[in-house]
Short mmCIF file of C-alpha atoms in Angstrom, two decimals:
data_model
loop_
_atom_site.label_atom_id
_atom_site.label_comp_id
_atom_site.label_asym_id
_atom_site.label_seq_id
_atom_site.Cartn_x
_atom_site.Cartn_y
_atom_site.Cartn_z
CA ASP A 172 -2.88 -25.79 -53.67
CA PRO A 173 -5.72 -28.26 -54.20
CA ALA A 174 -4.59 -29.06 -57.77
CA GLY A 175 -1.13 -30.09 -56.55
CA TYR A 176 1.00 -27.79 -58.70
CA PHE A 177 2.39 -25.41 -56.05
CA PHE A 178 4.36 -26.41 -52.97
CA GLY A 179 5.84 -24.68 -49.94
CA ALA A 180 7.91 -25.76 -46.92
CA ASP A 181 10.29 -24.47 -44.27
CA THR A 182 13.16 -26.78 -45.30
CA LEU A 183 14.45 -27.95 -48.65
CA THR A 184 14.15 -31.59 -47.63
CA GLU A 185 10.51 -31.07 -46.69
CA LEU A 186 9.88 -29.18 -49.94
CA ALA A 187 11.42 -31.99 -51.99
CA GLY A 188 9.15 -34.47 -50.25
CA ARG A 189 6.08 -32.43 -51.16
CA ILE A 190 6.93 -32.05 -54.83
CA TYR A 191 4.92 -34.74 -56.52
CA ASN A 192 2.95 -35.13 -59.70
CA PRO A 193 1.58 -38.37 -61.16
CA ASN A 194 3.58 -37.71 -64.35
CA GLN A 195 6.99 -37.95 -62.67
CA THR A 196 8.80 -41.29 -62.62
CA GLN A 197 10.44 -40.77 -59.24
CA ARG A 198 10.20 -38.29 -56.39
CA MET A 199 12.71 -35.50 -55.93
CA GLN A 200 15.31 -36.33 -53.29
CA GLY A 201 15.95 -33.73 -50.58
CA GLY A 202 19.72 -34.00 -50.96
CA VAL A 203 19.52 -33.33 -54.69
CA LEU A 204 17.47 -30.18 -54.13
CA GLU A 205 19.89 -29.00 -51.42
CA GLN A 206 22.92 -29.58 -53.68
CA THR A 207 21.27 -27.84 -56.62
CA LEU A 208 20.39 -24.81 -54.53
CA ALA A 209 23.87 -24.66 -52.96
CA ARG A 210 25.36 -24.71 -56.48
CA TYR A 211 23.04 -21.94 -57.63
CA ASN A 212 23.95 -19.82 -54.60
CA THR A 213 27.66 -20.15 -55.51
CA PHE A 214 26.77 -18.73 -58.92
CA VAL A 215 25.34 -15.69 -57.13
CA ASP A 216 28.59 -15.33 -55.15
CA GLU A 217 30.68 -15.66 -58.33
CA GLY A 218 28.38 -13.54 -60.51
CA VAL A 219 28.27 -16.22 -63.24
CA ASP A 220 25.76 -18.98 -63.95
CA ALA A 221 28.05 -21.81 -65.08
CA ASP A 222 25.14 -24.13 -65.95
CA PHE A 223 22.83 -21.99 -68.08
CA GLY A 224 24.80 -18.80 -68.75
CA LYS A 225 22.28 -16.48 -67.12
CA PRO A 226 23.90 -13.08 -66.76
CA SER A 227 24.84 -12.04 -63.23
CA PRO A 228 22.58 -14.11 -60.96
CA ARG A 229 21.95 -11.76 -58.03
CA TYR A 230 19.59 -13.29 -55.53
CA LYS A 231 20.46 -16.18 -53.26
CA ILE A 232 17.73 -18.58 -52.24
CA GLN A 233 18.42 -19.26 -48.59
CA THR A 234 15.64 -17.97 -46.35
CA PRO A 235 12.53 -20.08 -45.67
CA PRO A 236 9.83 -20.60 -46.54
CA PHE A 237 10.83 -22.20 -49.85
CA TYR A 238 8.44 -22.62 -52.77
CA ALA A 239 8.28 -24.74 -55.92
CA ALA A 240 5.85 -25.19 -58.79
CA TRP A 241 5.30 -28.20 -61.02
CA SER A 242 5.54 -27.50 -64.75
CA THR A 243 4.86 -30.19 -67.30
CA PRO A 244 6.14 -29.45 -70.82
CA ILE A 245 3.41 -30.12 -73.33
CA LEU A 246 3.01 -29.80 -77.06
CA HIS A 247 0.28 -27.50 -78.25
CA ASP A 248 0.24 -24.56 -80.60
CA SER A 249 -2.15 -22.35 -82.45
CA LEU A 250 -0.18 -22.99 -85.69
CA CYS A 251 -0.66 -19.35 -86.61
CA GLY A 252 0.26 -16.02 -85.15
CA LEU A 253 2.21 -12.84 -85.71
CA ARG A 254 5.17 -12.89 -88.08
CA VAL A 255 8.48 -12.01 -86.43
CA ASP A 256 12.12 -11.57 -87.43
CA THR A 257 15.12 -13.28 -85.79
CA ARG A 258 14.97 -10.76 -82.93
CA CYS A 259 11.29 -11.54 -82.26
CA ARG A 260 10.21 -8.12 -83.55
CA VAL A 261 6.77 -8.13 -85.17
CA ILE A 262 6.73 -7.71 -88.98
CA ASP A 263 3.85 -5.76 -90.54
CA LEU A 264 2.00 -6.51 -93.81
CA GLU A 265 4.56 -4.47 -95.77
CA GLU A 266 7.41 -6.66 -94.41
CA GLU A 267 8.62 -3.85 -92.12
CA VAL A 268 9.60 -4.21 -88.47
CA ILE A 269 7.20 -2.55 -86.03
CA GLU A 270 9.74 -0.93 -83.70
CA GLY A 271 9.29 -1.71 -80.03
CA LEU A 272 6.78 -4.52 -80.61
CA TYR A 273 8.01 -8.02 -79.77
CA CYS A 274 6.14 -11.31 -79.90
CA VAL A 275 6.90 -14.75 -78.44
CA GLY A 276 5.19 -17.95 -77.35
CA GLU A 277 1.69 -18.88 -78.45
CA ALA A 278 1.17 -15.53 -80.20
CA MET A 279 4.17 -16.10 -82.49
CA GLY A 280 3.53 -17.96 -85.72
CA GLY A 281 5.56 -20.44 -87.71
CA PHE A 282 6.86 -22.89 -85.11
CA PRO A 283 4.44 -25.76 -84.56
CA GLN A 284 4.87 -28.33 -81.79
CA HIS A 285 7.42 -26.60 -79.60
CA GLY A 286 5.22 -25.51 -76.64
CA LEU A 287 6.84 -24.38 -73.39
CA GLY A 288 10.42 -24.61 -74.64
CA ARG A 289 9.69 -22.19 -77.46
CA CYS A 290 8.10 -19.75 -75.03
CA ALA A 291 11.14 -19.79 -72.75
CA LEU A 292 13.71 -19.57 -75.54
CA PHE A 293 12.11 -16.80 -77.55
CA GLY A 294 11.06 -14.96 -74.39
CA ARG A 295 14.74 -14.70 -73.50
CA VAL A 296 15.68 -13.65 -77.06
CA ALA A 297 12.99 -10.95 -77.20
CA GLY A 298 13.74 -9.74 -73.67
CA GLY A 299 17.43 -9.37 -74.46
CA TYR A 300 16.83 -7.33 -77.61
CA ALA A 301 14.10 -5.25 -75.97
CA ALA A 302 16.42 -4.41 -73.05
CA ARG A 303 19.23 -3.40 -75.42
CA SER A 304 16.96 -1.10 -77.39
CA ALA A 305 15.39 0.57 -74.32
#
């Protein structure tokens, strides 16, 4: 990747050494990445994500090559967008829910200056409700 946002390697130590962005204050240590991945893989074995509460983690990360991507949280918003309820369902002009239509992230109005975090949080909320109603 010429822009330096995507990385790949055959070992976790090598991958950690390649992960670099001018915005980070220190480089990732290979041992830290190995410990983090080992912990995640135990969550797969146990069927419970003890750190973030993800339901039933199912896929171990253990076979090379390994990949990583750099993501820098930023603050930017359109400051407008579709109106939604607490389940991220789109509300029409008559204040009625449009069944089956969900909206999150930059297309969702009413939450300025929350960027990537808002996208991840409300994406999970909308995905959960959409899955339950399918």
